[in-house]
């Protein structure tokens, strides 16, 4: 069945243009680095994903990779570099530019016990395949009364990059996290990327794995434990990147780095911020979030996606339901602007959260600045 996928997509497609945008860097702050191992070894997020794929394909012959340009071109973002040479065209499959087609074939392969890793060049293109992801992959286990497992991973870059316009910049975390039967993971660091991708591939259920293009080239310290082939992170467990006592800041993906930068600025003004890297959007680690809010009594949520029905809205609801009596200030919600992503660089910056937005929100929560109403 998989032999029909051996048609190759030429290296001259539009992905080469998109790849150029990934050269922009977001450097982790000093406190972010301290949150990881003290080991001197560093690894890029790109290499962390590549090594996780390599090790899982080596350990389990049922695992295979498919998508546009994942083989001969070695991936639009070079995540699959070297895998075609090592595992051959039967396990690293270049597909035509038809997301609905190859995603459906991937789901069918998972029905028969294989473990596909389906790469989307951007999750914006997953809209072409959303029927297979939701109606076929997510719902089959329930509709079969547990008789059918669908061990498949849908992965690729999600959210804003730089200068690629509205149709290549949307964050789909809230979309997929709304669906029972899916697990939705959002790595930030190299440790996250390795541990969560391994967990996703090993999981018996469909996993949506949302990466960030601008983080691929970022380097993070990694310990010997993280580099061990058996390393795996639990799905559904957040990580406290920085402990604090005055305000809780939740974030995922690229926004974790922004939250850590904001925490450093706040510390200089005497505000101790606790930064939570969500890692998993579905299941959401409500226990860690609520425990932090009960300690700090304040909450700021940060995400790149649209504000309405967003991840931050779900977190706010959870805290209001479980920890309302502990809140000493209104919850602050930072999100992208409620408009399609502008193409112009100056407008693009205004459309996505910035470090200064997080700082202002945290100060408002701590009653250290003028309220929104007063400043309007």
Short mmCIF file of C-alpha atoms in Angstrom, two decimals:
data_model
loop_
_atom_site.label_atom_id
_atom_site.label_comp_id
_atom_site.label_asym_id
_atom_site.label_seq_id
_atom_site.Cartn_x
_atom_site.Cartn_y
_atom_site.Cartn_z
CA UNK A 1 0.00 0.00 0.00
CA UNK A 2 2.76 2.43 0.88
CA UNK A 3 4.53 1.91 -2.43
CA UNK A 4 2.30 4.51 -4.11
CA UNK A 5 3.95 7.20 -2.02
CA UNK A 6 7.35 6.88 -3.65
CA UNK A 7 6.67 9.75 -6.03
CA UNK A 8 9.10 12.50 -5.11
CA UNK A 9 8.44 16.19 -4.65
CA UNK A 10 11.13 18.37 -6.26
CA UNK A 11 13.49 20.36 -4.08
CA UNK A 12 12.52 23.55 -5.87
CA UNK A 13 9.15 23.97 -4.17
CA UNK A 14 8.04 26.92 -2.06
CA UNK A 15 9.45 25.30 1.06
CA UNK A 16 12.88 26.65 0.19
CA UNK A 17 11.50 30.16 0.58
CA UNK A 18 9.82 29.29 3.87
CA UNK A 19 13.02 27.67 5.13
CA UNK A 20 14.85 30.95 4.79
CA UNK A 21 12.57 32.46 7.43
CA UNK A 22 13.73 29.93 10.03
CA UNK A 23 17.11 31.62 10.33
CA UNK A 24 15.67 34.21 12.73
CA UNK A 25 16.70 33.36 16.28
CA UNK A 26 15.19 33.73 19.73
CA UNK A 27 17.91 33.37 22.31
CA UNK A 28 16.98 31.75 25.63
CA UNK A 29 17.62 33.94 28.67
CA UNK A 30 20.21 33.17 31.34
CA UNK A 31 17.52 32.02 33.75
CA UNK A 32 16.11 29.76 31.03
CA UNK A 33 19.48 28.11 30.62
CA UNK A 34 19.76 27.56 34.35
CA UNK A 35 16.43 25.76 34.30
CA UNK A 36 18.05 22.93 32.36
CA UNK A 37 21.04 20.78 33.17
CA UNK A 38 24.34 22.34 34.18
CA UNK A 39 25.96 20.20 31.48
CA UNK A 40 28.05 22.14 28.96
CA UNK A 41 26.67 20.17 26.01
CA UNK A 42 24.13 21.97 23.87
CA UNK A 43 21.77 20.76 21.15
CA UNK A 44 19.53 22.59 18.72
CA UNK A 45 15.83 21.87 18.64
CA UNK A 46 16.31 20.70 15.04
CA UNK A 47 18.91 18.13 16.09
CA UNK A 48 16.79 17.07 19.06
CA UNK A 49 13.86 16.26 16.78
CA UNK A 50 16.12 14.54 14.25
CA UNK A 51 17.77 12.37 16.90
CA UNK A 52 14.42 11.42 18.43
CA UNK A 53 13.11 10.32 15.04
CA UNK A 54 16.31 8.41 14.31
CA UNK A 55 16.32 6.56 17.62
CA UNK A 56 12.63 5.64 17.49
CA UNK A 57 12.92 4.42 13.88
CA UNK A 58 15.95 2.36 14.87
CA UNK A 59 14.19 0.87 17.89
CA UNK A 60 10.90 0.03 16.16
CA UNK A 61 10.67 -1.07 12.50
CA UNK A 62 6.97 -0.11 12.49
CA UNK A 63 7.85 3.59 12.72
CA UNK A 64 8.10 5.43 9.40
CA UNK A 65 8.14 9.05 8.25
CA UNK A 66 6.10 10.52 5.42
CA UNK A 67 5.45 13.98 4.02
CA UNK A 68 6.47 16.52 1.42
CA UNK A 69 10.25 16.67 0.86
CA UNK A 70 11.11 14.61 3.95
CA UNK A 71 13.35 12.27 1.92
CA UNK A 72 15.62 13.44 -0.88
CA UNK A 73 15.44 17.09 0.22
CA UNK A 74 15.95 15.93 3.85
CA UNK A 75 13.00 17.95 5.09
CA UNK A 76 11.89 21.50 4.40
CA UNK A 77 13.57 22.43 7.72
CA UNK A 78 16.15 19.59 7.66
CA UNK A 79 14.48 17.75 10.53
CA UNK A 80 14.78 14.46 8.61
CA UNK A 81 18.40 14.97 7.55
CA UNK A 82 20.16 11.65 6.94
CA UNK A 83 17.12 9.46 7.57
CA UNK A 84 16.51 8.50 3.93
CA UNK A 85 20.09 7.27 3.53
CA UNK A 86 19.85 5.29 6.76
CA UNK A 87 16.38 3.75 6.47
CA UNK A 88 15.61 3.84 2.76
CA UNK A 89 12.58 4.98 0.74
CA UNK A 90 10.24 2.39 2.26
CA UNK A 91 10.43 4.14 5.65
CA UNK A 92 11.14 7.74 4.62
CA UNK A 93 8.49 8.52 2.05
CA UNK A 94 8.38 11.61 -0.14
CA UNK A 95 4.76 12.36 -0.97
CA UNK A 96 2.97 14.44 -3.57
CA UNK A 97 1.68 17.84 -2.46
CA UNK A 98 -1.64 16.42 -1.30
CA UNK A 99 -2.10 16.57 2.48
CA UNK A 100 -5.53 14.93 2.35
CA UNK A 101 -4.10 11.99 0.41
CA UNK A 102 -0.99 11.16 2.40
CA UNK A 103 -2.63 11.87 5.78
CA UNK A 104 -5.41 9.44 4.94
CA UNK A 105 -2.87 6.80 3.93
CA UNK A 106 -1.02 7.42 7.19
CA UNK A 107 -4.17 6.90 9.25
CA UNK A 108 -4.92 3.72 7.32
CA UNK A 109 -1.41 2.44 8.01
CA UNK A 110 -1.91 3.15 11.73
CA UNK A 111 -5.15 1.12 11.65
CA UNK A 112 -3.03 -1.84 10.55
CA UNK A 113 -0.49 -1.47 13.34
CA UNK A 114 2.21 0.68 11.75
CA UNK A 115 3.38 3.88 13.45
CA UNK A 116 3.41 6.72 10.92
CA UNK A 117 4.95 10.11 11.61
CA UNK A 118 3.22 12.50 9.22
CA UNK A 119 5.03 15.79 8.60
CA UNK A 120 3.18 18.91 7.50
CA UNK A 121 5.36 21.62 5.96
CA UNK A 122 3.28 23.94 8.13
CA UNK A 123 0.23 23.13 10.23
CA UNK A 124 -1.69 25.65 8.18
CA UNK A 125 -1.63 22.98 5.46
CA UNK A 126 -3.09 20.42 7.85
CA UNK A 127 -6.46 22.05 7.19
CA UNK A 128 -6.44 20.08 3.93
CA UNK A 129 -6.33 16.89 6.02
CA UNK A 130 -8.39 17.82 9.06
CA UNK A 131 -11.15 15.30 8.26
CA UNK A 132 -8.64 12.43 8.51
CA UNK A 133 -7.05 13.85 11.67
CA UNK A 134 -10.32 14.39 13.54
CA UNK A 135 -12.99 12.10 12.08
CA UNK A 136 -10.68 9.18 11.28
CA UNK A 137 -7.75 9.30 13.72
CA UNK A 138 -9.19 10.97 16.81
CA UNK A 139 -12.57 9.24 16.94
CA UNK A 140 -11.81 5.68 15.86
CA UNK A 141 -10.79 4.31 19.25
CA UNK A 142 -14.01 5.47 20.88
CA UNK A 143 -16.24 4.48 17.94
CA UNK A 144 -14.72 0.98 17.88
CA UNK A 145 -15.20 0.51 21.63
CA UNK A 146 -11.44 0.41 22.09
CA UNK A 147 -10.81 -2.20 19.40
CA UNK A 148 -8.88 0.15 17.09
CA UNK A 149 -5.82 2.10 18.19
CA UNK A 150 -4.42 4.78 15.91
CA UNK A 151 -0.70 5.22 16.83
CA UNK A 152 0.10 8.16 14.57
CA UNK A 153 1.97 11.45 15.02
CA UNK A 154 1.12 14.59 13.05
CA UNK A 155 4.06 17.00 13.35
CA UNK A 156 5.45 20.18 11.83
CA UNK A 157 5.84 23.92 12.45
CA UNK A 158 2.90 25.76 13.98
CA UNK A 159 2.17 29.43 14.61
CA UNK A 160 3.88 32.59 13.46
CA UNK A 161 7.24 32.54 11.68
CA UNK A 162 8.41 35.77 10.05
CA UNK A 163 7.01 37.51 7.01
CA UNK A 164 4.99 34.60 5.63
CA UNK A 165 1.52 36.13 5.86
CA UNK A 166 -1.81 35.03 7.29
CA UNK A 167 -2.04 31.66 5.54
CA UNK A 168 1.27 30.40 6.98
CA UNK A 169 1.18 31.95 10.48
CA UNK A 170 -1.78 30.61 12.45
CA UNK A 171 -1.51 28.75 15.74
CA UNK A 172 -3.69 25.64 15.80
CA UNK A 173 -3.12 24.60 19.42
CA UNK A 174 -6.63 25.54 20.54
CA UNK A 175 -8.23 23.97 17.43
CA UNK A 176 -6.77 20.54 17.99
CA UNK A 177 -6.89 20.71 21.78
CA UNK A 178 -10.69 20.95 21.56
CA UNK A 179 -10.95 17.42 20.14
CA UNK A 180 -11.41 14.36 22.41
CA UNK A 181 -9.19 11.52 21.23
CA UNK A 182 -6.22 13.71 20.31
CA UNK A 183 -3.18 14.54 22.40
CA UNK A 184 -1.57 17.91 21.65
CA UNK A 185 2.08 18.61 22.53
CA UNK A 186 3.98 21.89 22.22
CA UNK A 187 7.76 21.63 22.81
CA UNK A 188 9.89 24.66 23.68
CA UNK A 189 13.43 23.45 24.37
CA UNK A 190 15.64 20.68 23.00
CA UNK A 191 14.79 18.60 26.07
CA UNK A 192 11.10 19.06 25.30
CA UNK A 193 11.59 18.22 21.63
CA UNK A 194 13.44 14.95 22.28
CA UNK A 195 11.40 13.74 25.21
CA UNK A 196 7.98 14.68 23.91
CA UNK A 197 8.51 13.42 20.34
CA UNK A 198 9.66 10.06 21.68
CA UNK A 199 6.59 9.94 23.91
CA UNK A 200 4.34 10.85 20.97
CA UNK A 201 5.74 8.11 18.74
CA UNK A 202 5.41 5.50 21.49
CA UNK A 203 1.86 6.52 22.39
CA UNK A 204 -0.97 4.26 21.17
CA UNK A 205 -3.20 7.24 20.31
CA UNK A 206 -2.98 10.04 17.72
CA UNK A 207 -0.75 12.94 18.75
CA UNK A 208 -0.62 16.42 17.24
CA UNK A 209 2.94 17.66 17.72
CA UNK A 210 3.19 21.43 17.27
CA UNK A 211 6.72 22.70 16.71
CA UNK A 212 7.88 26.27 16.06
CA UNK A 213 9.90 27.23 13.01
CA UNK A 214 11.80 30.00 14.78
CA UNK A 215 12.98 27.60 17.50
CA UNK A 216 14.51 24.99 15.17
CA UNK A 217 17.93 26.63 15.18
CA UNK A 218 17.96 27.50 18.88
CA UNK A 219 20.46 25.69 21.12
CA UNK A 220 19.64 24.58 24.66
CA UNK A 221 21.74 22.78 27.28
CA UNK A 222 20.99 19.06 27.51
CA UNK A 223 22.04 16.55 30.13
CA UNK A 224 23.34 13.02 29.67
CA UNK A 225 19.91 11.80 30.75
CA UNK A 226 18.22 13.72 27.93
CA UNK A 227 20.70 12.29 25.40
CA UNK A 228 20.07 8.71 26.50
CA UNK A 229 18.05 6.74 23.95
CA UNK A 230 15.59 5.68 26.65
CA UNK A 231 14.76 9.29 27.61
CA UNK A 232 11.07 10.11 27.38
CA UNK A 233 8.89 12.82 28.92
CA UNK A 234 5.41 12.15 30.31
CA UNK A 235 2.51 13.43 28.25
CA UNK A 236 0.24 15.77 30.21
CA UNK A 237 2.86 17.10 32.62
CA UNK A 238 3.95 20.75 32.64
CA UNK A 239 7.39 21.96 33.73
CA UNK A 240 8.08 24.82 36.10
CA UNK A 241 10.92 26.59 34.28
CA UNK A 242 11.37 29.22 36.98
CA UNK A 243 9.96 29.25 40.48
CA UNK A 244 8.41 32.41 41.92
CA UNK A 245 6.01 33.64 44.57
CA UNK A 246 4.24 36.76 43.27
CA UNK A 247 2.63 35.84 39.94
CA UNK A 248 2.19 32.73 37.77
CA UNK A 249 2.91 32.99 34.02
CA UNK A 250 1.82 30.09 31.80
CA UNK A 251 3.15 29.74 28.25
CA UNK A 252 3.94 27.18 25.57
CA UNK A 253 6.26 26.85 22.59
CA UNK A 254 8.13 30.05 21.66
CA UNK A 255 6.24 32.09 24.26
CA UNK A 256 8.04 30.23 27.07
CA UNK A 257 11.22 32.06 26.10
CA UNK A 258 9.38 35.36 26.12
CA UNK A 259 7.91 34.57 29.54
CA UNK A 260 11.37 33.83 30.93
CA UNK A 261 12.70 37.11 29.57
CA UNK A 262 9.76 38.93 31.16
CA UNK A 263 10.45 37.18 34.47
CA UNK A 264 14.01 38.52 34.46
CA UNK A 265 12.79 42.07 33.87
CA UNK A 266 10.17 41.71 36.60
CA UNK A 267 12.78 40.42 39.04
CA UNK A 268 14.68 43.69 38.70
CA UNK A 269 11.54 45.46 39.88
CA UNK A 270 11.07 43.16 42.85
CA UNK A 271 8.38 40.91 41.34
CA UNK A 272 9.04 37.16 41.59
CA UNK A 273 7.36 35.40 38.65
CA UNK A 274 6.80 31.66 38.37
CA UNK A 275 7.01 30.50 34.73
CA UNK A 276 5.22 27.32 33.69
CA UNK A 277 6.09 25.63 30.39
CA UNK A 278 2.83 23.81 29.58
CA UNK A 279 4.47 21.27 27.22
CA UNK A 280 1.12 19.51 26.82
CA UNK A 281 -2.06 21.35 25.77
CA UNK A 282 -4.24 18.25 25.78
CA UNK A 283 -4.16 16.76 28.33
CA UNK A 284 -3.59 20.01 30.22
CA UNK A 285 -1.72 19.86 33.53
CA UNK A 286 -4.38 21.62 35.56
CA UNK A 287 -2.91 20.43 38.86
CA UNK A 288 0.44 22.18 38.33
CA UNK A 289 -1.26 25.37 37.13
CA UNK A 290 -3.69 25.53 40.03
CA UNK A 291 -1.04 24.66 42.61
CA UNK A 292 1.08 27.55 41.33
CA UNK A 293 -1.82 30.01 41.38
CA UNK A 294 -2.70 28.99 44.93
CA UNK A 295 0.87 29.96 45.86
CA UNK A 296 1.22 33.20 43.89
CA UNK A 297 -2.47 34.26 43.91
CA UNK A 298 -2.12 35.78 40.43
CA UNK A 299 -2.17 34.46 36.86
CA UNK A 300 -0.98 35.66 33.45
CA UNK A 301 -1.55 33.36 30.46
CA UNK A 302 0.48 33.82 27.28
CA UNK A 303 -0.11 32.37 23.80
CA UNK A 304 0.43 33.36 20.16
CA UNK A 305 -2.98 32.23 19.01
CA UNK A 306 -6.20 34.18 18.71
CA UNK A 307 -7.77 35.22 22.04
CA UNK A 308 -11.30 33.91 21.51
CA UNK A 309 -11.74 30.28 22.64
CA UNK A 310 -7.97 30.05 23.11
CA UNK A 311 -5.70 27.98 25.35
CA UNK A 312 -5.48 30.89 27.79
CA UNK A 313 -9.26 31.02 28.03
CA UNK A 314 -9.33 27.34 29.04
CA UNK A 315 -6.63 27.90 31.66
CA UNK A 316 -8.50 30.91 33.07
CA UNK A 317 -11.66 28.82 33.33
CA UNK A 318 -9.82 26.02 35.13
CA UNK A 319 -8.39 28.45 37.68
CA UNK A 320 -11.74 30.17 38.23
CA UNK A 321 -13.41 26.78 38.74
CA UNK A 322 -10.76 25.31 41.04
CA UNK A 323 -8.87 28.18 42.66
CA UNK A 324 -11.08 31.28 42.48
CA UNK A 325 -10.85 31.91 46.21
CA UNK A 326 -7.07 32.16 45.99
CA UNK A 327 -6.98 34.94 43.37
CA UNK A 328 -5.95 38.38 44.60
CA UNK A 329 -6.27 40.04 41.18
CA UNK A 330 -8.12 39.57 37.90
CA UNK A 331 -6.56 37.02 35.56
CA UNK A 332 -4.52 38.59 32.73
CA UNK A 333 -4.71 36.94 29.29
CA UNK A 334 -2.05 37.76 26.65
CA UNK A 335 -2.73 36.48 23.11
CA UNK A 336 -2.25 37.34 19.48
CA UNK A 337 -4.35 40.09 17.92
CA UNK A 338 -7.83 39.04 16.81
CA UNK A 339 -6.98 39.55 13.12
CA UNK A 340 -5.37 37.45 10.38
CA UNK A 341 -1.59 37.82 10.53
CA UNK A 342 -0.43 40.95 8.65
CA UNK A 343 2.40 40.63 6.16
CA UNK A 344 4.09 43.97 6.93
CA UNK A 345 6.85 43.49 9.51
CA UNK A 346 5.78 46.41 11.71
CA UNK A 347 2.18 45.19 11.83
CA UNK A 348 3.26 41.60 12.32
CA UNK A 349 5.12 42.58 15.48
CA UNK A 350 2.00 44.28 16.81
CA UNK A 351 -0.09 41.18 16.09
CA UNK A 352 1.89 38.76 18.27
CA UNK A 353 2.68 39.03 22.01
CA UNK A 354 5.96 40.67 22.96
CA UNK A 355 8.01 40.51 26.15
CA UNK A 356 6.87 43.98 27.18
CA UNK A 357 3.23 42.88 26.96
CA UNK A 358 3.89 40.11 29.48
CA UNK A 359 5.74 42.49 31.79
CA UNK A 360 2.89 45.01 31.76
CA UNK A 361 0.30 42.30 32.42
CA UNK A 362 2.26 40.88 35.35
CA UNK A 363 2.68 44.35 36.85
CA UNK A 364 -1.04 45.01 36.52
CA UNK A 365 -1.76 41.72 38.29
CA UNK A 366 0.56 42.80 41.08
CA UNK A 367 -0.98 46.30 41.21
CA UNK A 368 2.32 47.83 40.26
CA UNK A 369 1.09 49.85 37.27
CA UNK A 370 -1.96 51.68 35.96
CA UNK A 371 -4.95 49.56 35.01
CA UNK A 372 -6.06 49.08 31.43
CA UNK A 373 -9.12 51.25 32.06
CA UNK A 374 -7.04 54.06 33.52
CA UNK A 375 -4.61 54.02 30.63
CA UNK A 376 -7.33 53.90 27.95
#
